[in-house]
Coordinates of C-alpha atoms in Angstrom, one line a residue:
X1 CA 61.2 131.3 117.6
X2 CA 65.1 129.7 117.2
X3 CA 66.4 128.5 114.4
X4 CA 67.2 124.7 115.9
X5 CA 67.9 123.9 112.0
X6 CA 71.1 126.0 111.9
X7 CA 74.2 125.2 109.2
X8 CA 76.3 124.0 111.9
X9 CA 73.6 122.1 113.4
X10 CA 72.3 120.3 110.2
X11 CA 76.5 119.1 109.6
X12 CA 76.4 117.8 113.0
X13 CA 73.2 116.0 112.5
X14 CA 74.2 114.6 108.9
X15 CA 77.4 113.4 110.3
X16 CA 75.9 111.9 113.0
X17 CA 73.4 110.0 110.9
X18 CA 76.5 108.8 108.1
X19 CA 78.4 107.4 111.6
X20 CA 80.9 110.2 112.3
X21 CA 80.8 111.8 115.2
X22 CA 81.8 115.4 115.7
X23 CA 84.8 115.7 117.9
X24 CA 85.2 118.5 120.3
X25 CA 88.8 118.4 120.8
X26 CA 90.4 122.1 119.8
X27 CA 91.9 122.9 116.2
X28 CA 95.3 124.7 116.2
X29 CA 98.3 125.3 114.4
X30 CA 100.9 122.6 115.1
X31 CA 104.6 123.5 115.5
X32 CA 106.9 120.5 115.2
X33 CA 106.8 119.9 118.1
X34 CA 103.1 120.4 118.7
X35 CA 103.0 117.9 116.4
X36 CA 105.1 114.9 117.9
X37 CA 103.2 115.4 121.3
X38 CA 99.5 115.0 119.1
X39 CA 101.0 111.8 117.2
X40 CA 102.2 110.2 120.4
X41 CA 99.3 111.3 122.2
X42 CA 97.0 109.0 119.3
X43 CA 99.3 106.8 119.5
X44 CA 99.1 106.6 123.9
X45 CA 95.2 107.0 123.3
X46 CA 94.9 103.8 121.0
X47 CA 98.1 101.6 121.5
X48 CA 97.0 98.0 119.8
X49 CA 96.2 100.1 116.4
X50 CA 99.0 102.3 116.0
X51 CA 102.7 102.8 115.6
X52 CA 104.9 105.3 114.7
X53 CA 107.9 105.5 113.1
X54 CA 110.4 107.3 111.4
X55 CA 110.7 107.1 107.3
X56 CA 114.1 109.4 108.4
X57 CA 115.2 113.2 109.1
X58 CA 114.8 116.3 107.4
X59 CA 118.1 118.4 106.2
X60 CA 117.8 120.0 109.9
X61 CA 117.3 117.1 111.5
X62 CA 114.2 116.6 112.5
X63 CA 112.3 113.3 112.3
X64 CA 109.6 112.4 109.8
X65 CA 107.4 110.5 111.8
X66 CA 104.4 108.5 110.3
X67 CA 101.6 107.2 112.3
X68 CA 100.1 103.8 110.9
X69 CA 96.9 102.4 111.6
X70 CA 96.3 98.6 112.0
X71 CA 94.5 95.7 113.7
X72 CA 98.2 94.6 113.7
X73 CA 100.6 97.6 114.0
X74 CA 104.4 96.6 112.1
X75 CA 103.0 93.7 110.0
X76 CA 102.2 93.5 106.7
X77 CA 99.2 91.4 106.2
X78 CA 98.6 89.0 103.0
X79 CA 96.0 90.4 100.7
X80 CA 95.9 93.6 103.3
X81 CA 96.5 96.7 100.9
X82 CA 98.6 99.9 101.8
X83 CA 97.7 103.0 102.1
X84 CA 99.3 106.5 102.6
X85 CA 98.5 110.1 103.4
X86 CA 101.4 112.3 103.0
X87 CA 100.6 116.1 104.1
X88 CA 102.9 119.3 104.0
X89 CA 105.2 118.6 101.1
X90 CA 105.8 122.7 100.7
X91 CA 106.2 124.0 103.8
X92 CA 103.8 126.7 103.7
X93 CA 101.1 124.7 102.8
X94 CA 99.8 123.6 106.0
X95 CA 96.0 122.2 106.0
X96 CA 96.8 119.2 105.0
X97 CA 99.6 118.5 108.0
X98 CA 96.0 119.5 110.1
X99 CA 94.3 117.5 108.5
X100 CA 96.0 114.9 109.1
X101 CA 96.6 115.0 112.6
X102 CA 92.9 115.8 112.9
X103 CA 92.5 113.0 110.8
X104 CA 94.4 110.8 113.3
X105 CA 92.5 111.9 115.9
X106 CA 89.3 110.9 114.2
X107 CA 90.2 107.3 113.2
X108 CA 91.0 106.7 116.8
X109 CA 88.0 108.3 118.6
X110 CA 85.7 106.9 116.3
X111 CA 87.5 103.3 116.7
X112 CA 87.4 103.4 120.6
X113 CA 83.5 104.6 120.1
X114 CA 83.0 101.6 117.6
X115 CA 81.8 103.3 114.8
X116 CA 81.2 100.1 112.1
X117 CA 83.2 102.3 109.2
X118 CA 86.3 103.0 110.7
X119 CA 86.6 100.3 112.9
X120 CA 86.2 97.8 109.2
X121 CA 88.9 100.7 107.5
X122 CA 91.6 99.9 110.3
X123 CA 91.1 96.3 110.2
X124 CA 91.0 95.6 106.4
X125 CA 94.0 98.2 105.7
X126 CA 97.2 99.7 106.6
X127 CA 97.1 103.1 107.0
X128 CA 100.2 105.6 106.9
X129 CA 100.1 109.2 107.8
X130 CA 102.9 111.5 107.3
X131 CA 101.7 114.6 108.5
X132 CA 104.6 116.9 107.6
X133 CA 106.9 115.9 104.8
X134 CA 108.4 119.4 104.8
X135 CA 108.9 119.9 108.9
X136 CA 111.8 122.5 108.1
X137 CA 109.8 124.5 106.1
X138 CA 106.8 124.2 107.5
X139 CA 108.9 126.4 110.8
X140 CA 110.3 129.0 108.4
X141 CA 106.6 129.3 107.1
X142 CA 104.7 129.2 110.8
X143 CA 107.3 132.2 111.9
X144 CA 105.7 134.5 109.7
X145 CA 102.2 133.3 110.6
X146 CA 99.1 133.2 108.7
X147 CA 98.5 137.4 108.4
X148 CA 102.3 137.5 106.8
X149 CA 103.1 134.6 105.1
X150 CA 104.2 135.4 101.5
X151 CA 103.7 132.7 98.3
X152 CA 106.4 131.4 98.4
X153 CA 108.2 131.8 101.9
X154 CA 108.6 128.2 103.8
X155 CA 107.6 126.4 100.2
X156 CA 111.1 124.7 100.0
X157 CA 113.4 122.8 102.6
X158 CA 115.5 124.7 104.4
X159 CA 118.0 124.8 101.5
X160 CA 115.1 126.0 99.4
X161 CA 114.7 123.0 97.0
X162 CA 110.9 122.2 96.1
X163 CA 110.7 118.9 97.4
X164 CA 107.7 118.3 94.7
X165 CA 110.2 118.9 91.5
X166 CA 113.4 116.8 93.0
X167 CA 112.3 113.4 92.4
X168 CA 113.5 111.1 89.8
X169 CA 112.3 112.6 86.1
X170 CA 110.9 108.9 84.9
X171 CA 108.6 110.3 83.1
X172 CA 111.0 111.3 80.1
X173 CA 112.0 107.6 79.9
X174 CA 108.4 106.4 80.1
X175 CA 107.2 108.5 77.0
X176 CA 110.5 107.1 75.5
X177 CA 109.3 103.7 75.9
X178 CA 105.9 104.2 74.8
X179 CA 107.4 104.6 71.3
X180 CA 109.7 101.8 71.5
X181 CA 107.4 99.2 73.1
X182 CA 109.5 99.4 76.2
X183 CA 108.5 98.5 79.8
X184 CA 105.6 100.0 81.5
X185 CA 106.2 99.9 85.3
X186 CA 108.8 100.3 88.0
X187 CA 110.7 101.8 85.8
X188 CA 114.8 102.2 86.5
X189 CA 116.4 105.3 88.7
X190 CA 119.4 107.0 87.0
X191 CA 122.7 106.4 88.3
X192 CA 124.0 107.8 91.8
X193 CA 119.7 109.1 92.6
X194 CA 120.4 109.0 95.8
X195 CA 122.9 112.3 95.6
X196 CA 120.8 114.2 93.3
X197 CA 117.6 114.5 95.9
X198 CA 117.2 115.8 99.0
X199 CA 116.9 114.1 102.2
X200 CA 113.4 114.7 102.3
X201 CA 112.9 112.9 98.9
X202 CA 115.3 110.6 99.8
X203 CA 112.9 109.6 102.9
X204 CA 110.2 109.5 100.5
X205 CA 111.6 106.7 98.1
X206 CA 113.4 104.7 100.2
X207 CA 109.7 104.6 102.3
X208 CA 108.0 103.7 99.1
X209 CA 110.8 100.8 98.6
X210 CA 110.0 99.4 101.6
X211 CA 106.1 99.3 101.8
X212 CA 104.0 97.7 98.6
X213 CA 101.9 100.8 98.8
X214 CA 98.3 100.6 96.7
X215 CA 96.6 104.3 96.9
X216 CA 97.8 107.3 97.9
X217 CA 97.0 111.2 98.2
X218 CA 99.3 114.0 98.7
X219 CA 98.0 117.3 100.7
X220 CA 98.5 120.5 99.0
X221 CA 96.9 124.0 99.4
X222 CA 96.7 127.1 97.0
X223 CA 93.7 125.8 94.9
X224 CA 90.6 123.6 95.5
X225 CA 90.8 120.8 93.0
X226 CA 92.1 117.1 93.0
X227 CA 94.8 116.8 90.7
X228 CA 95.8 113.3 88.8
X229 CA 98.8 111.8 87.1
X230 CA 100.3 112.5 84.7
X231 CA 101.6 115.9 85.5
X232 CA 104.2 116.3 82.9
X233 CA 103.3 117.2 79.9
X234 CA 104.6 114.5 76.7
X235 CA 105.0 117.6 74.1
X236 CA 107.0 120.4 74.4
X237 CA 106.2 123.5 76.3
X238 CA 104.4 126.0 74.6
X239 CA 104.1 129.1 75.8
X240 CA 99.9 129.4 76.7
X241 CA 99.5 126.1 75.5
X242 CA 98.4 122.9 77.8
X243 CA 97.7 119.7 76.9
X244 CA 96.5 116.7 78.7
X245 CA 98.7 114.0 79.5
X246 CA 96.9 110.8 80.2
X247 CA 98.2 107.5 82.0
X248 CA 96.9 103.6 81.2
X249 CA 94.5 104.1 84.0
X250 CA 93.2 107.5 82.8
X251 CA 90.0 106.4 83.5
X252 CA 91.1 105.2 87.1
X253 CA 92.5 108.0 88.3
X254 CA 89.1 110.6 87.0
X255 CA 87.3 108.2 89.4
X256 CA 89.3 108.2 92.4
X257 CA 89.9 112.4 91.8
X258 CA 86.0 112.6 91.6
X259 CA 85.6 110.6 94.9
X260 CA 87.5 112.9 96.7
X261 CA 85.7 116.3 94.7
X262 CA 82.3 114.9 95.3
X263 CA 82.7 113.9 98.9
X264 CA 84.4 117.3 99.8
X265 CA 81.5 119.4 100.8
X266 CA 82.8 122.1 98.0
X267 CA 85.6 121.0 95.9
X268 CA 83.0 119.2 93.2
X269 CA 81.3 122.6 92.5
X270 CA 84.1 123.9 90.2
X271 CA 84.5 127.7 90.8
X272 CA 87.1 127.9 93.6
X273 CA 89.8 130.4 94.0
X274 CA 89.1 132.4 91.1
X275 CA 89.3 129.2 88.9
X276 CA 87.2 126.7 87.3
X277 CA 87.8 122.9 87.2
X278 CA 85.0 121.0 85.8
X279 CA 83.6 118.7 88.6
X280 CA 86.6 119.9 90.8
X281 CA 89.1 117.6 89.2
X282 CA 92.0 117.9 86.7
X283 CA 94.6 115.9 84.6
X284 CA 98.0 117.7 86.0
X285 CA 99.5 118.8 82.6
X286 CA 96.3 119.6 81.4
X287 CA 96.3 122.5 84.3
X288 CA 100.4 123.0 83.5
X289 CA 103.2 121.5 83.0
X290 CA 105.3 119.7 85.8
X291 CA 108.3 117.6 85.8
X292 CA 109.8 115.3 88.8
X293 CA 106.6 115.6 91.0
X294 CA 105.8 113.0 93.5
X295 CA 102.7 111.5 92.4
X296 CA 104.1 110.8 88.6
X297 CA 106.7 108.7 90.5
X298 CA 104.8 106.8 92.4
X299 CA 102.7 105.8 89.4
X300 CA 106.0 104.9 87.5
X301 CA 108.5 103.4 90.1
X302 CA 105.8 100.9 92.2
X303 CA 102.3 99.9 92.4
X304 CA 101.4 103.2 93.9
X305 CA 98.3 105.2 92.4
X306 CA 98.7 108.7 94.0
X307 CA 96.5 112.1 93.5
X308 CA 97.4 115.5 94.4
X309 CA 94.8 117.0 96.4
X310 CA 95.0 121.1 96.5
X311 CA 92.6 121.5 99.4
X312 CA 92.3 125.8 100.4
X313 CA 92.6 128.9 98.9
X314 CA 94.5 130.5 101.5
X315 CA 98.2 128.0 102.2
X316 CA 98.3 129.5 105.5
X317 CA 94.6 129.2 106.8
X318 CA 94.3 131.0 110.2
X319 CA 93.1 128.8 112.9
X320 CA 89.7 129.9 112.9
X321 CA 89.3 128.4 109.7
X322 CA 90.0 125.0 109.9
X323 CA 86.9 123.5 111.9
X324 CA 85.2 124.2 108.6
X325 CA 87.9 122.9 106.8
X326 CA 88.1 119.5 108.8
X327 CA 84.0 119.5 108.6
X328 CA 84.6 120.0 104.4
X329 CA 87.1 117.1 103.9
X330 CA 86.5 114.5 106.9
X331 CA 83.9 112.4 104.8
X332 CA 86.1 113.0 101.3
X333 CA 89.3 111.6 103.9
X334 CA 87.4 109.0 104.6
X335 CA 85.6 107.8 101.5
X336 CA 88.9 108.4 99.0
X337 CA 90.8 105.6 101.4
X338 CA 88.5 103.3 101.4
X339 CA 88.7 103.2 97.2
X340 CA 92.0 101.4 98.0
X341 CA 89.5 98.3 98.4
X342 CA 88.1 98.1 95.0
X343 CA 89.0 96.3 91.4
X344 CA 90.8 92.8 91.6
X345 CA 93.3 91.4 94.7
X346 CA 95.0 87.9 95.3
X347 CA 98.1 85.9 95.8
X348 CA 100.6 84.4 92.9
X349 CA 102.0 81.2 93.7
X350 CA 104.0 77.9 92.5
X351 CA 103.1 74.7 91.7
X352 CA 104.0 73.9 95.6
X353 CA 101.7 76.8 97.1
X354 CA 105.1 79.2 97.8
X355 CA 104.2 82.5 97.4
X356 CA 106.1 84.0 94.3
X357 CA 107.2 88.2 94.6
X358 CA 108.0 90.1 92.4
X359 CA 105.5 88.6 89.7
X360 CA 103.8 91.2 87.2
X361 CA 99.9 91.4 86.9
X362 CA 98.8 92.8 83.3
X363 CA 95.3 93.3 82.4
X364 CA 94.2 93.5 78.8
X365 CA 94.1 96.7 76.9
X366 CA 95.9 98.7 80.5
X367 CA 99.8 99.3 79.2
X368 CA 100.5 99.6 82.8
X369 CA 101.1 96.5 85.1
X370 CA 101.6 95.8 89.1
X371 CA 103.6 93.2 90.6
X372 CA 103.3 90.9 93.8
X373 CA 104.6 91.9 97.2
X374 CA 107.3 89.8 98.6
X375 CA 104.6 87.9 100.5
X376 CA 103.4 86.8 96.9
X377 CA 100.0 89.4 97.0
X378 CA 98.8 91.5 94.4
X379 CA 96.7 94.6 94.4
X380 CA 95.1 96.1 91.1
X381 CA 93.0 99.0 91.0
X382 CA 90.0 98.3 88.5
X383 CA 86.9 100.2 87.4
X384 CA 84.4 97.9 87.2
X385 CA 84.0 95.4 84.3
X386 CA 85.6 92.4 82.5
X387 CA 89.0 91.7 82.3
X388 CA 91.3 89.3 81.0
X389 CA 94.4 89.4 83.3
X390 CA 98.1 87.7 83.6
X391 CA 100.3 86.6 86.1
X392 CA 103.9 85.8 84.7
X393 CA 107.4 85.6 86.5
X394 CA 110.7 84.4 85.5
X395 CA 111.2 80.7 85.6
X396 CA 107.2 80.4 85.0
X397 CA 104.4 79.7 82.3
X398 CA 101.8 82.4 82.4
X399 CA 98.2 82.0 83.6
X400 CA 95.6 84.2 82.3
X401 CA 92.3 84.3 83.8
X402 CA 88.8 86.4 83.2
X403 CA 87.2 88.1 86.0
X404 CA 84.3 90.5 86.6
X405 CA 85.0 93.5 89.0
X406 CA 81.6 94.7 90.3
X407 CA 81.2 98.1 92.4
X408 CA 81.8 96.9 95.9
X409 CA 84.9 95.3 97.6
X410 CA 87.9 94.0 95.8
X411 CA 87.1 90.3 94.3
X412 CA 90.1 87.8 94.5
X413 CA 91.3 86.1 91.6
X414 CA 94.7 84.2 92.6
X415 CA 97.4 82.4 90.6
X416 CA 99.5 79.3 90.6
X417 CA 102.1 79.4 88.0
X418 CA 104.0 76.3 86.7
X419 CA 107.7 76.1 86.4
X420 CA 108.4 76.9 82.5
X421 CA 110.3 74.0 80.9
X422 CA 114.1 74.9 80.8
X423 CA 113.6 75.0 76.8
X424 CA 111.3 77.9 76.7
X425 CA 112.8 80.1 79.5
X426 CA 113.7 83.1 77.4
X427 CA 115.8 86.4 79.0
X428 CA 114.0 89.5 79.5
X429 CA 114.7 92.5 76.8
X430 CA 116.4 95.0 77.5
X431 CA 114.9 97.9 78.2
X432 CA 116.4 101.2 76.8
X433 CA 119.0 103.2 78.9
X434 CA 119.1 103.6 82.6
X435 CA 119.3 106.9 82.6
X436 CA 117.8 109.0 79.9
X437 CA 117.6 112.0 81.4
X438 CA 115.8 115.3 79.6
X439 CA 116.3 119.0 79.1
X440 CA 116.0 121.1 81.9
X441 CA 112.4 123.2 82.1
X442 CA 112.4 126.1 83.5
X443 CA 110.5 126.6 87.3
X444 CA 107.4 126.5 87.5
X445 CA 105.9 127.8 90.8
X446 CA 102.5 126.9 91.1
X447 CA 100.0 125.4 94.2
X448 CA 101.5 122.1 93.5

């Protein structure tokens, strides 16, 4: 008698029952180009959801195209939060640059089919996916193939700088202000930044400068585990030693890491790789020790909460592998964007209902604030609870307000400030020196 209740089977069933469909279409290695024609081909397959564009060019020139997803493509939408998938930020890492194209693929198919999940996802968010940070390297990498590629081979750009230690170091300057009551959030960049990083990088910032970016996950490959902020250790190194370096929103960032683990069909289980991470997750310095990563910066220059997700073993997967790997990670895809929905959400305004930017959200007992979007909305990611929050901005009295988060979608809790009487306006402190910088560490190679 057959087996009708086969692995392969049973996934496609279970899929089919959670509303995901199993696509057909064929998985491959993408060169760049492969890649351009799949993007524009999602983008040709489902044209009033999508647009893509260009954040800018790699050191060789080639483009670093984002596709976003939208029920209004190019607009940023008043209490619509935004969210970003960056993939391939070491060149030889290259399941998450599938991934994401795959990923792509998926959120159109299932939109045209009207699956109820998706189709609410691309409506109620904006979603940007950057397939391949690291094109450049990504080619030196593919060359040599999955049978040949070495460790470390394709990691960098093309000049060979780890794109994942060339940002800003702001975490130096935030552990400085922690003992000198300084501020907590977008914090400064040195002087003359914008020479000291590489194009790539530059892309990166100048991308997170322009969109009020909520949640975020960055693709990496080596180990199975998601990895939070922060990843730079606050003591010094020790040889052997490691020690956990939380954030505000410790708490958080353990929730959104476990949503990814638990949804990934194996991540949660903890023995991957020859390593063990409890439930699949880890605090980044508490695994080792890293300074000028991307998802530290995001954390401390906007309102961006980001996790690294290390997603395979193998960096260089052979194609054979990655149907399982899409079938592993679709539902953990899908379920870690739509945390960017939870906590609190709302708009800051004047006593004449104008929206007011730039205003900063605290919440009682979090030393970390967000502020407004220059549309005047807020996003604050929240476990749930009661909290006693604040809006404030310059010229303004300060409204505080309670509110109850529950489990399910984001509840909205808005603001009208009043214009402070000329008497009390009082100038900001100032905060420390621009550019504390910090002793150099030596390289660390590591999956992230």
């Amino acid at each position: 008698m057959q087996q009708w209740w086969t692995l392969p089977w049973l996934c496609a069933l279970l899929l089919g029952l959670m509303g995901l469909r199993v696509s057909g279409s064929d998985f491959q290695h993408h060169r760049y180009e492969d890649m351009v024609r799949a993007l524009f081909a999602v983008q040709n397959e489902c044209p009033y959801i999508t647009r893509i564009y260009s954040i800018g060019r790699s050191v060789e020139g080639r483009h670093l195209y984002v596709l976003e997803f939208s029920d209004n493509p190019g607009i940023h939408e008043a209490l619509e939060p935004e969210f970003k998938y960056v993939g391939n930020m070491h060149g030889n890492e290259v399941l998450g640059r599938e991934l994401l194209i795959k990923f792509s693929q998926f959120l159109c198919e299932e939109y045209r089919a009207g699956n109820q999940r998706i189709m609410r996802l691309i409506h109620d968010t904006r979603i940007h996916i950057l397939p391949s940070m690291n094109p450049d390297g990504y080619e030196v990498a593919a060359r040599q193939g999955p049978e040949f590629n070495g460790y470390l081979v394709g990691r960098g750009n093309s000049r060979e700088i780890d794109l994942n230690r060339n940002f800003p170091d702001l975490n130096a300057l935030m552990y400085y202000y922690e003992k000198t009551n300084g501020r907590n959030h977008h914090l400064p960049l040195p002087d003359n930044w914008e020479h000291q990083v590489e194009p790539e990088t530059l892309a990166v910032i100048k991308w997170m400068q322009n969109y009020n970016f909520v949640l975020s996950a960055n693709l990496h490959g080596g180990a199975v585990v998601a990895n939070y902020p922060f990843d730079k250790s606050r003591d010094p190194r020790i040889r052997g030693r490691t020690t956990y370096a939380a954030t505000p929103d410790d708490k958080i960032f353990r929730k959104l890491a476990r949503t990814y683990s638990y949804a990934h069909s194996w991540m949660h289980k903890g023995w991957n790789c020859g390593d063990f991470f409890d439930e699949g997750i880890t605090n980044g310095a508490s695994w080792y020790s890293l300074s000028k990563g991307m998802q530290d910066f995001n954390y401390l220059y906007t309102n961006c909460f980001e996790i690294t997700l290390e997603l395979s073993c193998a960096k260089f997967p052979p194609a054979s592998a990655l149907p399982r790997e899409w079938l592993g990670n679709r539902e953990a895809l899908v379920s870690y964007l739509e945390q960017v929905h939870h906590g609190i959400k709302g708009m800051v305004y004047d006593e004449n209902n104008n929206p007011i930017g730039n205003a900063e959200i605290s919440v009682s007992g979090i030393n970390h604030d967000v502020t407004s979007g220059v549309d005047g909305d807020y996003f604050r990611l929240l476990l749930p609870g009661t909290y006693t929050v604040t809006a404030s901005a310059s010229g303004y009295l300060p409204s505080t307000s309670t509110v109850t988060v529950g489990p399910a979608e984001a509840i909205q809790l808005h603001f009208y400030l009043k214009t402070a009487p000329k008497q009390n306006l009082k100038g900001k402190p100032h905060h420390g020196k621009k550019n504390l910088s910090s002793p150099k560490a030596p390289l660390k190679l590591g999956p992230r």
